[in-house]
PDB file of N, CA and C in Angstrom:
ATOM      1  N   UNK A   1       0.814  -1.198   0.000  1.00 72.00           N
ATOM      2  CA  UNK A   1       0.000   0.000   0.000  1.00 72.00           C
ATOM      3  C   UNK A   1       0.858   1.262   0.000  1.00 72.00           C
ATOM      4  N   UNK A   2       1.915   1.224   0.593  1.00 84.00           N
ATOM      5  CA  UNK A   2       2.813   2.199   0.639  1.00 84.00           C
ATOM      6  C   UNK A   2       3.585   2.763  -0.926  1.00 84.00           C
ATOM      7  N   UNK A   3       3.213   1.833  -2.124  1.00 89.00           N
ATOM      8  CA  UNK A   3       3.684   2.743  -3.188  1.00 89.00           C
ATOM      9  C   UNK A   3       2.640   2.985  -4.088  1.00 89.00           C
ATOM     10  N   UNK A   4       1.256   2.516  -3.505  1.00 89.00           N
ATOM     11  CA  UNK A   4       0.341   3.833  -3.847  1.00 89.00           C
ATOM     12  C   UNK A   4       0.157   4.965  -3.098  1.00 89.00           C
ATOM     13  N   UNK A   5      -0.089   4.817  -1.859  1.00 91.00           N
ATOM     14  CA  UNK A   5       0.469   6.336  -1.276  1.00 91.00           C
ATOM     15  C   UNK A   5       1.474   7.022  -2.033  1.00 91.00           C
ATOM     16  N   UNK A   6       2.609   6.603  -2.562  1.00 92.00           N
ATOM     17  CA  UNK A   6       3.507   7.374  -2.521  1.00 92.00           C
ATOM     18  C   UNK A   6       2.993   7.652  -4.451  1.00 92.00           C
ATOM     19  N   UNK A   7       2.457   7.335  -5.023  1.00 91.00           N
ATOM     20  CA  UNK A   7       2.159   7.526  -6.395  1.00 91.00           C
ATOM     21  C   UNK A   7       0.824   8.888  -6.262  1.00 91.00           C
ATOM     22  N   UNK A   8      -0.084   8.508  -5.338  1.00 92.00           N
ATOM     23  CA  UNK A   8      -1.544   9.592  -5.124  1.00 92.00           C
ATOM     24  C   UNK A   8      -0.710  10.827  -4.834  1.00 92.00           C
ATOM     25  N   UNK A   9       0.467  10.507  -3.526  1.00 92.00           N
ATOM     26  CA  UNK A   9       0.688  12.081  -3.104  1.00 92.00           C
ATOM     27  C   UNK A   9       1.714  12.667  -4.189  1.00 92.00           C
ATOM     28  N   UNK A  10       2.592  12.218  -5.272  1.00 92.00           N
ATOM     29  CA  UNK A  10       2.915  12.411  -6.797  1.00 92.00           C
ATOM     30  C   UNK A  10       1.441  13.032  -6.904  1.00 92.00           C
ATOM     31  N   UNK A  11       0.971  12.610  -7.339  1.00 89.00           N
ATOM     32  CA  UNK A  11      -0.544  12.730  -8.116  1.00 89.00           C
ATOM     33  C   UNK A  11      -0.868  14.274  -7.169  1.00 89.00           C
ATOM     34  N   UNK A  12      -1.528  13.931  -6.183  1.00 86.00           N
ATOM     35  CA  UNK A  12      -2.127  15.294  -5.510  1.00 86.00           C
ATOM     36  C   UNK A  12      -1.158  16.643  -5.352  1.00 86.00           C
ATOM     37  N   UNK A  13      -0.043  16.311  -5.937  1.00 89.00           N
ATOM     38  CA  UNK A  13       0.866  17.502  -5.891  1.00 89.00           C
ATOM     39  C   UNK A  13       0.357  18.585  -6.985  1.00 89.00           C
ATOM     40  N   UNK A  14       0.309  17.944  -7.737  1.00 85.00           N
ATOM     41  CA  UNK A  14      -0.487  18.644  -8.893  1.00 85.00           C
ATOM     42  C   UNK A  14      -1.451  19.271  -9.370  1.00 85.00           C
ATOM     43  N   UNK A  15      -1.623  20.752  -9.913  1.00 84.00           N
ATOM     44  CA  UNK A  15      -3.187  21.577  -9.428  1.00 84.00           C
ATOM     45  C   UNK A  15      -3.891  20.953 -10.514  1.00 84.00           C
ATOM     46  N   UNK A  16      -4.076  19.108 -11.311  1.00 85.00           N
ATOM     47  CA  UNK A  16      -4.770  18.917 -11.975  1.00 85.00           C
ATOM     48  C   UNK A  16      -5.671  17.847 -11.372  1.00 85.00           C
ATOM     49  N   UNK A  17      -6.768  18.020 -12.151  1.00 85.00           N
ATOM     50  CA  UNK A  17      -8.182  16.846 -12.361  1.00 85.00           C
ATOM     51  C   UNK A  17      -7.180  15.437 -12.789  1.00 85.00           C
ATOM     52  N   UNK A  18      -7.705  14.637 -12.027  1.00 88.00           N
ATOM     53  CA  UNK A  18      -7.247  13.250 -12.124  1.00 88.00           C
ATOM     54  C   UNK A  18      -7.981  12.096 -12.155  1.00 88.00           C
ATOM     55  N   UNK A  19      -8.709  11.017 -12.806  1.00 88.00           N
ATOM     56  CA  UNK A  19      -9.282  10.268 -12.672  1.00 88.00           C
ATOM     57  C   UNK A  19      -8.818   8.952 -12.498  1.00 88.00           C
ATOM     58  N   UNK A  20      -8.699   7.728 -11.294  1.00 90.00           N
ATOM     59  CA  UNK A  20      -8.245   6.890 -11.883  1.00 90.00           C
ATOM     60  C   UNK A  20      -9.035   5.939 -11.900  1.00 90.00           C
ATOM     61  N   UNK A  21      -9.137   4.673 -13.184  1.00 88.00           N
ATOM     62  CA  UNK A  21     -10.094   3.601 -13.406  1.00 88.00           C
ATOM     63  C   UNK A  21      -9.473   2.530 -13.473  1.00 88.00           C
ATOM     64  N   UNK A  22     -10.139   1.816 -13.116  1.00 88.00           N
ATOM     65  CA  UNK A  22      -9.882   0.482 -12.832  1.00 88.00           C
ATOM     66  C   UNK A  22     -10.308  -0.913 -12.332  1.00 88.00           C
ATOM     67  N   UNK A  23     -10.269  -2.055 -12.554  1.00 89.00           N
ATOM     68  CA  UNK A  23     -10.708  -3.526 -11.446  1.00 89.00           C
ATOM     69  C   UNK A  23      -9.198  -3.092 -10.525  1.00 89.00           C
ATOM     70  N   UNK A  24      -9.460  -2.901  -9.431  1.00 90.00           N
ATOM     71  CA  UNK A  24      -8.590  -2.447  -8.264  1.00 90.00           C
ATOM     72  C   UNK A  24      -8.557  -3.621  -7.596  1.00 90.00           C
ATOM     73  N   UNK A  25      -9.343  -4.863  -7.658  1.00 90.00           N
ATOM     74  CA  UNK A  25      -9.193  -6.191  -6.986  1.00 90.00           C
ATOM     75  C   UNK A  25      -9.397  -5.918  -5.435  1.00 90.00           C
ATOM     76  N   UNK A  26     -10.005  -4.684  -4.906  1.00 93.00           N
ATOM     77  CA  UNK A  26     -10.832  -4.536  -3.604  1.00 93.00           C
ATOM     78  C   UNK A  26     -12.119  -4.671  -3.891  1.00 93.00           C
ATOM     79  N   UNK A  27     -12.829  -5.010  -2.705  1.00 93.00           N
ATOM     80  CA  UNK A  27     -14.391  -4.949  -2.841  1.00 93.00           C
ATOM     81  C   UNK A  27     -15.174  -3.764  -2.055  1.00 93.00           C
ATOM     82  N   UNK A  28     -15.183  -3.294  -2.499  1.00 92.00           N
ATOM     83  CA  UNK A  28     -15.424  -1.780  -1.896  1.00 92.00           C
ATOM     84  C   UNK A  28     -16.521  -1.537  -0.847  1.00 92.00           C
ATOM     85  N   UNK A  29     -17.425  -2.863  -1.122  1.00 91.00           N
ATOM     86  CA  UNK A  29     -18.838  -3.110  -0.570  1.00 91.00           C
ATOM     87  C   UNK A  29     -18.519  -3.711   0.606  1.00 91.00           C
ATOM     88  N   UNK A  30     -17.303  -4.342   0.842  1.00 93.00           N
ATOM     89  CA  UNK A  30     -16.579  -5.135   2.008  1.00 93.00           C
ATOM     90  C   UNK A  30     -15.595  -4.589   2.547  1.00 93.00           C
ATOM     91  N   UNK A  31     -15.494  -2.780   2.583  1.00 88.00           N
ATOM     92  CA  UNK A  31     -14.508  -2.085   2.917  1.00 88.00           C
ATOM     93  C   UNK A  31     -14.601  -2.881   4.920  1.00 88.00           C
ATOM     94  N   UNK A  32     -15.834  -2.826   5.310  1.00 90.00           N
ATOM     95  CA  UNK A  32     -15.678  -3.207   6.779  1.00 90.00           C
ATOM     96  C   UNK A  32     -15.424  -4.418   7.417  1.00 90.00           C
ATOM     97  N   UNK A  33     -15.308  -5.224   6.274  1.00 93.00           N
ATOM     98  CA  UNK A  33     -14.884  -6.788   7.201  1.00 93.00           C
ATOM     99  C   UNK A  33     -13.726  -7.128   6.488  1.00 93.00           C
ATOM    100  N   UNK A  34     -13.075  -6.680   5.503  1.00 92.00           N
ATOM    101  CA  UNK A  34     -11.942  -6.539   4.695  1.00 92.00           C
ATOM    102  C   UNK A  34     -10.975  -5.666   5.185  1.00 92.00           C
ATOM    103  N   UNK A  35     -10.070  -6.034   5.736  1.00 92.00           N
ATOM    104  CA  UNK A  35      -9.130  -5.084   6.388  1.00 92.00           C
ATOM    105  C   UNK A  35      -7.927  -4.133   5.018  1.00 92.00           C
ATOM    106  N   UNK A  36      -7.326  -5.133   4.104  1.00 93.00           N
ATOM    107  CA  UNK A  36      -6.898  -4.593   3.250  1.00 93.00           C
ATOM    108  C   UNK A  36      -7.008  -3.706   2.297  1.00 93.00           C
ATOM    109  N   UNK A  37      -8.478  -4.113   2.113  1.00 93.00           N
ATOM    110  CA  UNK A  37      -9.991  -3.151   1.382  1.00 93.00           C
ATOM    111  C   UNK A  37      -9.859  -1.705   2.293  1.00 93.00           C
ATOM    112  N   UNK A  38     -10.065  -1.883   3.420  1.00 91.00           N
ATOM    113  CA  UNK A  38     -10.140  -0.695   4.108  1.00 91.00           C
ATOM    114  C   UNK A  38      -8.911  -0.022   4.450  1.00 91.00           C
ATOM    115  N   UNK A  39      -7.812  -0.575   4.154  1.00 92.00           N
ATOM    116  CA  UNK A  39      -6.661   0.086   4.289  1.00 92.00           C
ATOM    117  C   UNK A  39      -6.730   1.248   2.767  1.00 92.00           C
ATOM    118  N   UNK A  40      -7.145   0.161   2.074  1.00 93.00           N
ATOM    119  CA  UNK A  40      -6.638   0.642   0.248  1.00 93.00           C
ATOM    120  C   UNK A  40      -7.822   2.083   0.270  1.00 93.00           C
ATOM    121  N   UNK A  41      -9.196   2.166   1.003  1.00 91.00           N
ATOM    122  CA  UNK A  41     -10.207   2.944   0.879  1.00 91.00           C
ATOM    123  C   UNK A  41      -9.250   4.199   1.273  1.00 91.00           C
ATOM    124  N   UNK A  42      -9.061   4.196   2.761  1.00 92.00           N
ATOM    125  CA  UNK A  42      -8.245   5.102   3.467  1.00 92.00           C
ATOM    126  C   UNK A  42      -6.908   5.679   2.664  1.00 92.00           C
ATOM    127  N   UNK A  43      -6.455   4.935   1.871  1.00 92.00           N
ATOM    128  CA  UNK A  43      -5.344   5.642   1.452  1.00 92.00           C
ATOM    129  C   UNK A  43      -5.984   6.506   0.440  1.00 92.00           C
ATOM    130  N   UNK A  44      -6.897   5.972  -0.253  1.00 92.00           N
ATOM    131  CA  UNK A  44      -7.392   6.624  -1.253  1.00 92.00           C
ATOM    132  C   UNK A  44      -8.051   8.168  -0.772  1.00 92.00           C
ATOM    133  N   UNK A  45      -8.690   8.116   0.647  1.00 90.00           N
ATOM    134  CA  UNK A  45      -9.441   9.204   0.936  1.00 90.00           C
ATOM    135  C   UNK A  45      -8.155   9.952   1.696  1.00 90.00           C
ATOM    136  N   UNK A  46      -7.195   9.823   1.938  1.00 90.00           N
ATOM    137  CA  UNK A  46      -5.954  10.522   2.401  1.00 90.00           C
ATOM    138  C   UNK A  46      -5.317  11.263   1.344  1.00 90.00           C
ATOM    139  N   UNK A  47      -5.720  11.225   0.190  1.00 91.00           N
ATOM    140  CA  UNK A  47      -5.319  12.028  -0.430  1.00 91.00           C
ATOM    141  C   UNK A  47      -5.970  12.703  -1.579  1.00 91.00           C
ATOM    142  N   UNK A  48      -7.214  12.645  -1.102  1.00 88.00           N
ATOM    143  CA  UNK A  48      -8.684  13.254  -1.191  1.00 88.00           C
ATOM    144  C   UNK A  48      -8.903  12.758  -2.903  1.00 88.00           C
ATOM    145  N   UNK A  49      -9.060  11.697  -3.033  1.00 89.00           N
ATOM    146  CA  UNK A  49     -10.021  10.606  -4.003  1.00 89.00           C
ATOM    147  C   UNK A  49     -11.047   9.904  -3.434  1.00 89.00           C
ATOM    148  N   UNK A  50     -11.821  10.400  -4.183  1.00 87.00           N
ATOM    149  CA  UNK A  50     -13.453   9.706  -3.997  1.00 87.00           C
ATOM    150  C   UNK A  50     -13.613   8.722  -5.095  1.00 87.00           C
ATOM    151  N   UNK A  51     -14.742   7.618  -4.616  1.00 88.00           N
ATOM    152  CA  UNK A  51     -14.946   6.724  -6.045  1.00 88.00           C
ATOM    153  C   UNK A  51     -16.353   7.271  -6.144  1.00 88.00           C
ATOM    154  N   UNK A  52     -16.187   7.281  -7.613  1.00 84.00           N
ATOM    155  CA  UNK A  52     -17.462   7.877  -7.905  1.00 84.00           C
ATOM    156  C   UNK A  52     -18.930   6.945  -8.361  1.00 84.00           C
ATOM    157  N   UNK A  53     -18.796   5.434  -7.655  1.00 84.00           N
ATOM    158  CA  UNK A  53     -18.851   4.473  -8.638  1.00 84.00           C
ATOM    159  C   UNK A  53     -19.308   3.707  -6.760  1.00 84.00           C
ATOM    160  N   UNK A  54     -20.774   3.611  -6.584  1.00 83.00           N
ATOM    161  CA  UNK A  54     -21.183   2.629  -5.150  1.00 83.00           C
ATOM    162  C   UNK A  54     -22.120   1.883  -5.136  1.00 83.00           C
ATOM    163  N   UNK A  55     -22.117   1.394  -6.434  1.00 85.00           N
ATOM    164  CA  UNK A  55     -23.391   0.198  -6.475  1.00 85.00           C
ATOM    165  C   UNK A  55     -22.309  -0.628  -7.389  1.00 85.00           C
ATOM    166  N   UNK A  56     -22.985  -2.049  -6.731  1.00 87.00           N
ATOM    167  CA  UNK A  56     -22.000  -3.202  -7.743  1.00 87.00           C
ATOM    168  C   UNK A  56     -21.914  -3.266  -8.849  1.00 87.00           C
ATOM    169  N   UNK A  57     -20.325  -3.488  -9.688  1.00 84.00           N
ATOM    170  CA  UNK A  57     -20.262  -3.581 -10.902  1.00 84.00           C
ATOM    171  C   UNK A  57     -20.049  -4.801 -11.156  1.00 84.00           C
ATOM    172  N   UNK A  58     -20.433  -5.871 -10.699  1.00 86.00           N
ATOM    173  CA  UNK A  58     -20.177  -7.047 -11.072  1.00 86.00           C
ATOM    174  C   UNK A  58     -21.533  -7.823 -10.366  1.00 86.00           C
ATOM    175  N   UNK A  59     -22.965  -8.412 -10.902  1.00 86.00           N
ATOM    176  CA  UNK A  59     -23.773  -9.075 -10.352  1.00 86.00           C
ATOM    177  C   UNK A  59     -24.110 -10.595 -10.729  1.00 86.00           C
ATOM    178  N   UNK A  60     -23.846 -11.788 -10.116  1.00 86.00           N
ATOM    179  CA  UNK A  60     -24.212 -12.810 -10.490  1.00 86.00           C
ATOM    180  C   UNK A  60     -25.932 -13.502  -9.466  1.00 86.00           C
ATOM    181  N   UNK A  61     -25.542 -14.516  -9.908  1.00 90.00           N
ATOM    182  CA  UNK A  61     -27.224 -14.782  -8.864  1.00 90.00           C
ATOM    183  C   UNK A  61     -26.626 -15.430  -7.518  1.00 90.00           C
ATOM    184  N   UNK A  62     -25.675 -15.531  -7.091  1.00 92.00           N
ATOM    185  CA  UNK A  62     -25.212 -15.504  -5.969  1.00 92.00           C
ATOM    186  C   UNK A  62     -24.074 -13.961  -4.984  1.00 92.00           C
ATOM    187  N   UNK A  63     -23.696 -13.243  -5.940  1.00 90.00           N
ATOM    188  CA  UNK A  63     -22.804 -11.986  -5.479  1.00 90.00           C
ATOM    189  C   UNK A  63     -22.812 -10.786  -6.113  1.00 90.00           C
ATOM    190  N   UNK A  64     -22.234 -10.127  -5.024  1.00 91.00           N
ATOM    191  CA  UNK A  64     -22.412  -9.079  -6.177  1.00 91.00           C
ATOM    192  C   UNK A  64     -21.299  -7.987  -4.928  1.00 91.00           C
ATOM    193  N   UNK A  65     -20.384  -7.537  -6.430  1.00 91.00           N
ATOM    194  CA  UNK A  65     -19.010  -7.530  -5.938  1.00 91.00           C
ATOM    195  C   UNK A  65     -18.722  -5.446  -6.795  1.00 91.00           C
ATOM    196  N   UNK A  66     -17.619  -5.265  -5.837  1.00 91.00           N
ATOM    197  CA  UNK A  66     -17.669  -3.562  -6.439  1.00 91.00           C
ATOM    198  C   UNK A  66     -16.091  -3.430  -6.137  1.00 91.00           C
ATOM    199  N   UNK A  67     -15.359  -3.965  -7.380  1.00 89.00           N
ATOM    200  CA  UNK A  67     -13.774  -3.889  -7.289  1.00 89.00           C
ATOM    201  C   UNK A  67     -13.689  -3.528  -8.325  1.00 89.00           C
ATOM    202  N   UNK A  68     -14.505  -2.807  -9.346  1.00 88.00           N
ATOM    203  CA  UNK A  68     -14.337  -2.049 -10.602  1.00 88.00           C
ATOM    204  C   UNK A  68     -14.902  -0.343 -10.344  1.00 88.00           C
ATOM    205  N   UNK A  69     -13.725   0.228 -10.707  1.00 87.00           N
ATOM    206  CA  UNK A  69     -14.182   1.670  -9.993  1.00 87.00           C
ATOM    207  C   UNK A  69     -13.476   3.197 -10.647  1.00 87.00           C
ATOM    208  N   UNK A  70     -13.752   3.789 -10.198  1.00 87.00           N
ATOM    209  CA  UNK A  70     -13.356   5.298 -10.874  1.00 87.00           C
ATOM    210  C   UNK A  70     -13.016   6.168  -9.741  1.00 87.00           C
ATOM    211  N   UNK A  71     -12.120   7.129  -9.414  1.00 90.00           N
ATOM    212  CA  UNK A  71     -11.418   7.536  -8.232  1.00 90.00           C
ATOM    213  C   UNK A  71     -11.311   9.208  -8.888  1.00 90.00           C
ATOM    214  N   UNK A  72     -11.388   9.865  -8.284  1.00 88.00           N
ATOM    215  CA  UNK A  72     -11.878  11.082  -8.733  1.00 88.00           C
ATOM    216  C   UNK A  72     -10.630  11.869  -7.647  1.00 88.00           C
ATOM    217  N   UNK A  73     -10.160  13.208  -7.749  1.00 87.00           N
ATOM    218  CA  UNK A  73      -9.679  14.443  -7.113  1.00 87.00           C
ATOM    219  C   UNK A  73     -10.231  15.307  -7.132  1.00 87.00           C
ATOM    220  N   UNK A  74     -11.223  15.398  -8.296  1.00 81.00           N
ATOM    221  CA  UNK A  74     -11.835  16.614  -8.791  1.00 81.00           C
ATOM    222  C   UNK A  74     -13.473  16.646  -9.052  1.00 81.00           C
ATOM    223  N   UNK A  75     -13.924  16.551  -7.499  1.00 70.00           N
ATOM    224  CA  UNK A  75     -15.361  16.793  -7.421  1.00 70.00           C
ATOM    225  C   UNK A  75     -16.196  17.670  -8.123  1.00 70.00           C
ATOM    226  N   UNK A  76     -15.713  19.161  -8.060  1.00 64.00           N
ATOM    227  CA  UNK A  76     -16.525  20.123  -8.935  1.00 64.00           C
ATOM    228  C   UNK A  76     -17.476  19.666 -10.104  1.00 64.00           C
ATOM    229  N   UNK A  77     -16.270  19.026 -10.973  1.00 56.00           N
ATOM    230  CA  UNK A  77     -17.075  18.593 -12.249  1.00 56.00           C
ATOM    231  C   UNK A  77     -17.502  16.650 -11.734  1.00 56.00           C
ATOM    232  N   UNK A  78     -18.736  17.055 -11.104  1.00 51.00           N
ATOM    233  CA  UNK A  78     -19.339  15.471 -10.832  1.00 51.00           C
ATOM    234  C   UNK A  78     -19.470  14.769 -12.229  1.00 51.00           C
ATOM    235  N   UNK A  79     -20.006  13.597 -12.560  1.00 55.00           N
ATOM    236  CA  UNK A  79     -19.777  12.805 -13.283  1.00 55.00           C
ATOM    237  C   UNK A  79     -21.357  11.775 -13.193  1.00 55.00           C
ATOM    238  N   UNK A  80     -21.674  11.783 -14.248  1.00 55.00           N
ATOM    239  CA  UNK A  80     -22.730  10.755 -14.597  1.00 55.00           C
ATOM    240  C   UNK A  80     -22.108   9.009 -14.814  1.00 55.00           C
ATOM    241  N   UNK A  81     -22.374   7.876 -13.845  1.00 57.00           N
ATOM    242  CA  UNK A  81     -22.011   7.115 -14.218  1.00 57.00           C
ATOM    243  C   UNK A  81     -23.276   6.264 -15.186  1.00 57.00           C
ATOM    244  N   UNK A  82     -23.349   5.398 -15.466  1.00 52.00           N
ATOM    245  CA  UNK A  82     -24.409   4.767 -16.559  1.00 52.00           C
ATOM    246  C   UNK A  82     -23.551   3.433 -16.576  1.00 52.00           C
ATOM    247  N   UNK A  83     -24.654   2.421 -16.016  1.00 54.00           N
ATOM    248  CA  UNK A  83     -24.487   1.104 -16.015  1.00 54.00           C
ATOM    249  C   UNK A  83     -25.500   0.437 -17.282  1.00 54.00           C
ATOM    250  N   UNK A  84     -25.101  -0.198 -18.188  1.00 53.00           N
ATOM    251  CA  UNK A  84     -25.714  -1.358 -18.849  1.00 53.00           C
ATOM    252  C   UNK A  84     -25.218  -2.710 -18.785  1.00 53.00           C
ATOM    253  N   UNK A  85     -26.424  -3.419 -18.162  1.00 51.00           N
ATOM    254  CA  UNK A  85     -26.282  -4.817 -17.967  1.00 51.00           C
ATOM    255  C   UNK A  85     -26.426  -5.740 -18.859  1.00 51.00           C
ATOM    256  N   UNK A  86     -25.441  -6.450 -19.278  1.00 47.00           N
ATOM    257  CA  UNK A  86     -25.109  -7.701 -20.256  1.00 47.00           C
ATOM    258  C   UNK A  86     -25.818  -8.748 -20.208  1.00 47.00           C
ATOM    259  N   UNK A  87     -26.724  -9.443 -20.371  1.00 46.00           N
ATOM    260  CA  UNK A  87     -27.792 -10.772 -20.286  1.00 46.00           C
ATOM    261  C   UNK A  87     -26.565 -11.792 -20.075  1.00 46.00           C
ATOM    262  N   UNK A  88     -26.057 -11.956 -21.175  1.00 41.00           N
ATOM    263  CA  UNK A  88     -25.065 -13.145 -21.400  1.00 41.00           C
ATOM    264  C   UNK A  88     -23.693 -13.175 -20.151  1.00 41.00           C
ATOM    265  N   UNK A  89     -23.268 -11.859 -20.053  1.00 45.00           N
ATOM    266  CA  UNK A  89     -21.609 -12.204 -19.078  1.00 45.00           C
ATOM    267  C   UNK A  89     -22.840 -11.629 -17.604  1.00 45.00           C
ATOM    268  N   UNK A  90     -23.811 -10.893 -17.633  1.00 43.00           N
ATOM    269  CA  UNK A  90     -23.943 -10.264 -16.227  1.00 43.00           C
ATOM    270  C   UNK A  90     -23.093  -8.995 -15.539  1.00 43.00           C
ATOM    271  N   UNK A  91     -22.039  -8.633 -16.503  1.00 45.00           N
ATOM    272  CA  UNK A  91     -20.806  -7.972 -16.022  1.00 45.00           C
ATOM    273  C   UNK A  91     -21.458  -6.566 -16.332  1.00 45.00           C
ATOM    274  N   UNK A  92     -21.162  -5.611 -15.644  1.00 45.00           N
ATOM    275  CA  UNK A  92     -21.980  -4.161 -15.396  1.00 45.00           C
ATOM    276  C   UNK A  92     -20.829  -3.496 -16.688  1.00 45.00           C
ATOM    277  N   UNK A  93     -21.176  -2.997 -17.444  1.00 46.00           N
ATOM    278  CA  UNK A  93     -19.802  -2.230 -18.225  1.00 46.00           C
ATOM    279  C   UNK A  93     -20.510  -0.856 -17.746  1.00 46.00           C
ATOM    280  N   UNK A  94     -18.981   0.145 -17.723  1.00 48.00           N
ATOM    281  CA  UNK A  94     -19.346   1.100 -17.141  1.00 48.00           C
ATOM    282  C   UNK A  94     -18.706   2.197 -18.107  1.00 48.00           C
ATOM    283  N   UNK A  95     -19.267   3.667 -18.101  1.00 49.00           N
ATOM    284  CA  UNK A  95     -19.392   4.623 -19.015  1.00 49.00           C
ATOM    285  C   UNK A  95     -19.224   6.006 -18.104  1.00 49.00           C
ATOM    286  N   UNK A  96     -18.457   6.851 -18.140  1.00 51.00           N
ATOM    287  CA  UNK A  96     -18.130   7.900 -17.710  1.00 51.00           C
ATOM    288  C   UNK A  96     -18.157   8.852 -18.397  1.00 51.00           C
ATOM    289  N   UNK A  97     -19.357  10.227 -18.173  1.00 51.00           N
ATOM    290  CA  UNK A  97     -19.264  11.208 -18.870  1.00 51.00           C
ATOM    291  C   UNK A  97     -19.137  12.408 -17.985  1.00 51.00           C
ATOM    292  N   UNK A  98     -18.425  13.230 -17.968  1.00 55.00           N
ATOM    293  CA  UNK A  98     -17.842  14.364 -17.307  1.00 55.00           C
ATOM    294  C   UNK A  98     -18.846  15.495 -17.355  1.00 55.00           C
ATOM    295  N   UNK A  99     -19.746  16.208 -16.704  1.00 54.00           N
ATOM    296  CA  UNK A  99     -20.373  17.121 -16.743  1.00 54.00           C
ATOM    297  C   UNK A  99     -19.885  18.574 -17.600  1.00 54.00           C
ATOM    298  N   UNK A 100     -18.745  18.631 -17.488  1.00 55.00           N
ATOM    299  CA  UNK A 100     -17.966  19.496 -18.284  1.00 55.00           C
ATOM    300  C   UNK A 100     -18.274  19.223 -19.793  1.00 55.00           C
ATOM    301  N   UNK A 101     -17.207  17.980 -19.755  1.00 56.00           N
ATOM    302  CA  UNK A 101     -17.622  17.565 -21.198  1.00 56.00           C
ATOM    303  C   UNK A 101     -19.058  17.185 -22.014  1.00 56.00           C
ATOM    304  N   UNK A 102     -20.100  17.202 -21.071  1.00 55.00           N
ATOM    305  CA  UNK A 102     -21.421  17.028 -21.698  1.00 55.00           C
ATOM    306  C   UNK A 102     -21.531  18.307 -21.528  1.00 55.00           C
ATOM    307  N   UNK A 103     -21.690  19.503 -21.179  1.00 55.00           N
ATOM    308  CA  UNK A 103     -22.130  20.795 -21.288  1.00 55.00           C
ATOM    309  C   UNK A 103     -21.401  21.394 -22.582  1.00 55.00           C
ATOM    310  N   UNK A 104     -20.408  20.901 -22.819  1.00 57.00           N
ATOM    311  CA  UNK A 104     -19.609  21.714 -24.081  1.00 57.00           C
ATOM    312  C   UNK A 104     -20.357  20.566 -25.083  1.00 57.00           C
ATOM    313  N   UNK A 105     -20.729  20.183 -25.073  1.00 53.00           N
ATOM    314  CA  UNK A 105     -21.412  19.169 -26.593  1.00 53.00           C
ATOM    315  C   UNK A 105     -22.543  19.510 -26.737  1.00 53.00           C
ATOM    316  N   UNK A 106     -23.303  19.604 -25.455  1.00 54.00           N
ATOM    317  CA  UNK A 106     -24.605  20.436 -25.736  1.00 54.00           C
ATOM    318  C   UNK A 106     -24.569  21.913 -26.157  1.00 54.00           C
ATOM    319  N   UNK A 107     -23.526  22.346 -25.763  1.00 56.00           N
ATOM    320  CA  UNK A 107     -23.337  23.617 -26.130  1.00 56.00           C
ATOM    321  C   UNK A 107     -23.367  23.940 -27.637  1.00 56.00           C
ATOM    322  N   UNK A 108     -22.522  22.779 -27.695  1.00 57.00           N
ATOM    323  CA  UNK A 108     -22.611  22.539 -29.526  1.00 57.00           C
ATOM    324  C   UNK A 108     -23.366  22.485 -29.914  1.00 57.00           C
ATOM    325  N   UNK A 109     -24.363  22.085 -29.632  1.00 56.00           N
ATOM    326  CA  UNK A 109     -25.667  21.521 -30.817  1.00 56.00           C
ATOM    327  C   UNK A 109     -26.559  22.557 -30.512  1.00 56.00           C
ATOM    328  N   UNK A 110     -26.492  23.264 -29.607  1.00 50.00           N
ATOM    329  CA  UNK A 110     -27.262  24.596 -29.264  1.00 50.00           C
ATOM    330  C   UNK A 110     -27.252  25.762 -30.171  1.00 50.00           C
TER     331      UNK A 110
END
């Protein structure tokens, strides 16, 4: 855990918007009986990343698991997530559109 700390506070040095995505292989939904999970949460909120992403991205008919995620620095511009569910895999694919960037497209067509 200690050389992502040391990669975020790289990262938070910087006066930029940062997103990071990923299967992070935590379960985010098990931050409290998962000790490692909750280590990895904490580091993440220590250097002020939020996931923007709290309903499961992965549902079968027995689990349902949230180790696929999006990590944010830069709240201002919130973010629409949009889940469509697959019949065949069940696997949540996930879609990120930036409020920023949807206001300048609408802007466009305006």
């Amino acid at each position: 855990m200690s050389k992502v700390s040391e990669l975020l506070a790289k990262i938070s040095k910087e006066p930029k918007s940062c997103y990071l995505l990923g299967d992070f292989n935590f379960d985010l939904l098990k931050y409290q009986q998962h000790s490692s999970t909750s280590k990895f949460l904490d580091c993440m909120f220590s250097h002020s990343f939020l996931p923007l992403i709290s309903q499961p991205t992965r549902i079968t008919s027995h689990t349902a698991t949230l180790i696929d995620n999006i990590f944010t620095n830069h709240l201002p511009h919130a973010a629409i997530i949009v889940f469509f569910f697959l019949p065949i895999s069940l696997i949540i694919y996930l879609y990120l559109l930036c409020y920023h960037r949807l206001n300048q497209y609408v802007q466009k067509l305006g």
